[in-house]
XYZ file of C-alpha atoms in Angstrom:
333
model
C 12.928 -54.575 5.986
C 15.323 -57.244 6.145
C 17.512 -55.109 4.051
C 16.967 -51.932 6.099
C 18.511 -53.712 9.207
C 21.252 -55.357 6.850
C 22.482 -52.508 6.141
C 21.854 -50.357 9.105
C 24.599 -52.943 10.797
C 26.545 -51.853 8.299
C 28.845 -55.205 8.153
C 28.564 -58.703 7.659
C 31.753 -60.686 8.336
C 32.317 -64.486 7.070
C 34.663 -66.960 7.950
C 36.027 -69.218 5.186
C 38.373 -71.088 3.234
C 38.795 -71.193 -0.409
C 38.073 -67.707 -3.421
C 36.570 -64.284 -3.225
C 34.581 -63.894 -6.078
C 31.180 -64.773 -4.774
C 31.692 -62.320 -1.979
C 32.873 -59.801 -4.314
C 29.979 -60.151 -6.165
C 27.999 -59.423 -3.289
C 30.017 -56.758 -1.894
C 29.213 -54.779 -5.582
C 24.831 -55.716 -5.516
C 25.059 -54.942 -1.508
C 27.223 -52.136 -1.544
C 25.665 -50.649 1.833
C 26.840 -53.027 3.375
C 30.956 -53.503 3.857
C 31.905 -57.708 3.626
C 34.776 -58.053 5.729
C 36.979 -61.342 4.454
C 38.817 -63.585 7.181
C 40.219 -66.294 5.209
C 42.028 -69.834 6.485
C 42.281 -73.537 6.111
C 39.488 -75.031 7.932
C 41.502 -76.026 10.718
C 42.030 -72.776 11.699
C 39.132 -71.295 11.176
C 37.335 -74.236 13.708
C 39.954 -73.390 16.215
C 39.910 -69.417 15.751
C 36.103 -69.599 16.232
C 36.230 -72.258 19.186
C 38.738 -69.907 20.823
C 36.627 -66.483 20.984
C 34.402 -68.365 22.533
C 35.912 -69.217 25.188
C 37.157 -66.029 25.421
C 32.945 -64.881 24.665
C 34.001 -62.428 21.462
C 30.906 -62.943 19.014
C 32.363 -61.988 15.891
C 32.321 -63.784 12.827
C 28.197 -64.112 10.821
C 28.376 -66.860 8.783
C 30.975 -69.703 8.187
C 32.032 -71.549 4.667
C 33.768 -74.705 5.818
C 33.292 -78.411 5.256
C 31.872 -81.851 6.635
C 34.821 -82.126 9.334
C 35.015 -78.920 10.588
C 31.458 -77.827 10.156
C 30.697 -81.333 12.122
C 32.477 -79.435 14.803
C 30.957 -76.568 15.226
C 27.645 -77.653 14.817
C 28.481 -80.734 18.287
C 30.076 -77.422 20.255
C 26.798 -75.418 19.535
C 27.909 -72.351 17.499
C 25.716 -72.464 14.735
C 22.378 -71.142 14.667
C 19.241 -72.867 11.926
C 19.801 -71.740 8.797
C 16.489 -72.367 7.400
C 14.412 -70.099 9.284
C 16.719 -66.928 8.304
C 14.850 -67.893 4.059
C 13.326 -65.235 3.092
C 13.392 -65.185 -0.723
C 10.808 -67.882 -2.182
C 13.526 -68.934 -5.080
C 15.576 -69.857 -1.747
C 12.754 -71.385 -0.389
C 11.560 -73.814 -2.954
C 13.365 -76.712 -2.709
C 12.126 -77.810 -6.091
C 14.786 -75.739 -7.829
C 17.731 -78.177 -5.787
C 19.087 -81.383 -7.060
C 16.787 -84.288 -5.704
C 13.612 -82.019 -5.001
C 15.353 -81.671 -1.705
C 17.425 -78.882 0.426
C 20.925 -80.660 1.182
C 22.426 -80.668 5.451
C 25.038 -82.009 6.534
C 24.111 -82.238 9.949
C 21.967 -84.824 12.583
C 18.616 -81.800 12.423
C 18.631 -81.379 8.653
C 18.901 -76.830 9.039
C 22.034 -76.094 10.229
C 24.706 -76.799 7.481
C 23.515 -76.536 3.777
C 25.313 -77.924 1.233
C 25.265 -75.913 -1.811
C 27.429 -77.612 -4.291
C 28.363 -81.482 -5.545
C 30.241 -82.223 -8.024
C 31.363 -86.430 -9.285
C 34.625 -88.208 -6.611
C 37.370 -88.520 -8.697
C 39.160 -91.187 -7.212
C 41.743 -93.733 -9.361
C 45.148 -91.898 -10.240
C 47.362 -94.083 -12.746
C 50.133 -94.090 -14.066
C 49.839 -94.035 -18.303
C 53.249 -96.050 -18.959
C 51.443 -99.080 -16.757
C 47.799 -99.097 -16.782
C 45.863 -99.376 -19.535
C 42.679 -97.491 -18.240
C 40.536 -99.474 -20.877
C 41.172 -102.472 -18.899
C 39.336 -101.239 -15.313
C 35.792 -101.924 -15.532
C 34.896 -101.823 -11.722
C 36.343 -102.220 -9.135
C 36.492 -105.928 -8.477
C 39.570 -105.284 -11.132
C 41.757 -103.295 -8.426
C 41.346 -107.093 -6.659
C 43.348 -108.936 -10.520
C 46.443 -110.227 -8.364
C 48.675 -108.706 -10.839
C 48.030 -105.533 -9.152
C 49.201 -106.863 -5.581
C 51.146 -104.352 -3.433
C 50.886 -101.540 -6.481
C 48.349 -99.720 -5.348
C 48.826 -97.300 -2.523
C 45.338 -94.677 -0.011
C 45.936 -92.021 1.710
C 45.951 -92.802 5.879
C 42.695 -91.847 6.353
C 43.458 -90.984 10.209
C 46.120 -88.567 8.301
C 44.031 -85.306 7.932
C 42.187 -84.774 4.312
C 42.781 -88.337 3.598
C 38.822 -89.251 4.102
C 37.120 -88.999 0.399
C 38.284 -92.655 -1.054
C 38.407 -94.199 2.260
C 34.119 -93.546 2.798
C 32.966 -93.270 -0.899
C 34.095 -97.312 -0.700
C 32.830 -98.149 2.980
C 29.024 -95.888 2.150
C 28.812 -97.212 -1.402
C 26.536 -100.281 -0.826
C 27.797 -102.862 -4.100
C 31.048 -102.347 -2.162
C 31.800 -102.073 1.480
C 33.703 -102.512 4.588
C 33.605 -106.438 2.745
C 35.354 -104.910 -0.305
C 38.079 -102.874 1.832
C 39.045 -106.142 3.294
C 39.531 -107.699 0.377
C 41.715 -104.808 -1.311
C 43.908 -104.558 2.423
C 44.262 -108.804 1.681
C 44.138 -109.744 -1.905
C 45.592 -106.260 -3.012
C 48.323 -106.049 -0.050
C 46.877 -101.742 -0.212
C 49.685 -99.932 1.076
C 48.260 -96.475 2.900
C 50.513 -93.365 2.649
C 50.468 -89.886 4.065
C 52.021 -87.836 1.889
C 49.919 -86.875 -1.057
C 52.951 -85.659 -3.234
C 55.164 -89.060 -2.348
C 52.216 -91.033 -3.828
C 51.964 -88.990 -6.665
C 55.995 -89.250 -7.333
C 55.344 -92.676 -6.648
C 52.213 -92.949 -9.392
C 54.748 -91.591 -12.010
C 57.763 -93.617 -11.143
C 55.658 -96.954 -11.511
C 56.759 -97.887 -8.029
C 52.733 -97.924 -7.267
C 51.167 -97.181 -10.562
C 47.650 -97.066 -8.929
C 45.945 -94.032 -6.124
C 42.990 -94.188 -4.642
C 43.836 -90.325 -4.080
C 41.573 -87.024 -2.798
C 44.377 -84.881 -4.904
C 43.029 -85.407 -8.260
C 43.344 -81.684 -9.262
C 47.674 -82.447 -8.018
C 47.415 -85.626 -10.724
C 45.968 -83.362 -13.189
C 48.778 -80.527 -12.881
C 51.540 -83.029 -12.376
C 50.379 -84.855 -15.739
C 49.858 -81.311 -17.076
C 53.707 -80.543 -16.672
C 55.046 -83.770 -18.381
C 54.769 -86.531 -15.999
C 53.092 -90.126 -17.276
C 50.190 -89.483 -14.744
C 46.123 -88.838 -15.404
C 43.301 -89.773 -12.968
C 40.472 -91.946 -14.608
C 37.481 -90.369 -15.781
C 35.220 -90.182 -12.455
C 31.977 -92.460 -14.796
C 34.512 -95.181 -15.276
C 32.253 -97.347 -13.131
C 28.954 -96.322 -12.957
C 27.705 -99.612 -12.579
C 29.256 -99.579 -9.597
C 28.065 -96.363 -8.244
C 30.193 -93.151 -8.518
C 30.615 -90.710 -5.171
C 29.313 -87.098 -4.792
C 31.252 -84.807 -2.800
C 31.172 -81.768 -1.106
C 34.299 -81.132 0.207
C 34.117 -76.604 1.596
C 30.894 -76.552 -0.136
C 28.913 -76.024 2.887
C 27.740 -72.982 4.170
C 25.599 -72.104 8.134
C 24.838 -69.527 10.154
C 27.381 -68.679 13.461
C 24.869 -68.060 16.518
C 25.206 -64.918 18.905
C 25.931 -63.442 14.990
C 27.216 -59.343 15.567
C 25.167 -58.468 12.127
C 22.617 -61.403 12.033
C 20.082 -59.206 9.322
C 23.344 -59.118 7.060
C 23.720 -62.070 7.353
C 20.355 -63.061 6.376
C 20.180 -60.708 3.236
C 24.125 -62.716 2.455
C 22.902 -65.954 3.290
C 19.874 -65.712 0.561
C 21.398 -64.159 -2.073
C 24.012 -66.474 -1.579
C 21.647 -69.311 -2.011
C 20.054 -67.366 -4.846
C 20.425 -68.195 -8.777
C 22.347 -64.696 -9.009
C 24.548 -65.956 -6.620
C 24.386 -70.278 -7.047
C 25.289 -68.822 -10.651
C 28.463 -66.739 -9.558
C 29.642 -69.964 -7.382
C 29.253 -71.810 -10.458
C 31.892 -69.357 -11.934
C 35.564 -70.336 -13.613
C 38.744 -68.385 -13.705
C 42.314 -68.920 -13.883
C 43.073 -69.554 -9.734
C 39.505 -70.761 -8.949
C 37.711 -73.738 -10.725
C 34.276 -73.311 -10.599
C 31.942 -75.485 -8.613
C 28.727 -77.132 -9.900
C 25.612 -76.170 -7.518
C 23.144 -78.453 -6.613
C 20.510 -75.461 -7.665
C 19.023 -77.125 -10.769
C 17.128 -74.220 -12.628
C 20.919 -72.910 -13.507
C 23.057 -73.103 -16.665
C 26.323 -76.593 -16.526
C 27.471 -76.368 -19.921
C 30.346 -74.192 -18.893
C 31.089 -76.163 -16.440
C 34.502 -77.905 -17.098
C 34.327 -81.595 -17.496
C 35.107 -83.372 -14.626
C 32.620 -81.291 -12.922
C 29.268 -81.971 -14.284
C 26.951 -84.541 -13.004
C 25.430 -87.448 -15.090
C 22.112 -87.901 -15.120
C 20.897 -91.181 -14.652
C 24.136 -92.009 -12.569
C 23.859 -93.540 -9.027
C 25.513 -91.312 -7.082
C 26.894 -91.693 -3.902
C 26.998 -88.459 -1.560
C 29.534 -88.210 0.708
C 27.598 -85.785 2.816
C 25.807 -86.064 6.047
C 26.013 -87.194 9.753
C 26.399 -90.734 8.947
C 28.947 -90.072 6.556
C 31.187 -87.548 8.659
C 31.137 -89.787 11.708
C 35.423 -91.666 10.632
C 34.732 -94.322 13.894
C 34.052 -97.515 11.716
C 35.820 -96.796 9.302
C 39.124 -95.864 11.490
C 38.397 -98.830 13.415
C 37.940 -100.865 10.761
C 41.320 -100.068 8.985
C 43.262 -100.676 13.092
C 41.643 -104.077 12.840
C 43.298 -104.250 9.101
C 46.460 -102.751 10.089
C 47.104 -105.387 13.768
């Protein structure tokens, strides 16, 4: 009945970041429901939706965004609960997902669905100046020989959150470790991640906490002496598990509510999540939080390892940056 109603609505409007492959696959499966994609950066989509709503226009049905922007939309009361939209038994079945539960990014655990996550690759380094075998844990970064030689993206800047989020919310590290990094390690803030990669390569700052793992790896492929430390190298200290840009939600007052339901149920189904996981030259794929689908084809850096203590970098507590900003302000006075 829902599919028939969706076909009568005729289309579904998705405001989204990242690739198109999963939406194109849905279009092939449901040719009578036209998928209208509205791409943009997370900030652009957030601003667009809020501006439309102020003008009394309700054009979006579904959004695919990251944690920060979905948090803004949730607080602006621009979303509908997604849980009541689940129709397919395999989507309702929480046992198919990591830890036997659905994962949400909002305080009420029903609006913003996190559907994929992968290990956080945190440390970039200069291959000529840093022997990765000598780094066994985060305490090793406090060695006096690295003092004044480590950079981190300023968390007060857009896109700078993951490294400090992980350190702050890791119960084995937390604010006290961050304070030591500043005082004993002489940590240097940067705003430009391209400059950060240049500094790793030149050796000026041979170690970096960086949110730009892909860019560092690309620089290495071009011949620069840079690489990323394996995400599980410090697994005794815990490993970050990030879900950046892989959150989906239903916009309220949607013009095509039945089509949105059909899309969401397909998207979170086994078939839909296998499509999300597909890899290609332009889209590296994502590691779905569904555990009942194959993972072997995923690149090594996206693989989760069983038995690893992961620090989950989503949820309302994680996305409240206030404590971290206050700590950074205190440390940089």
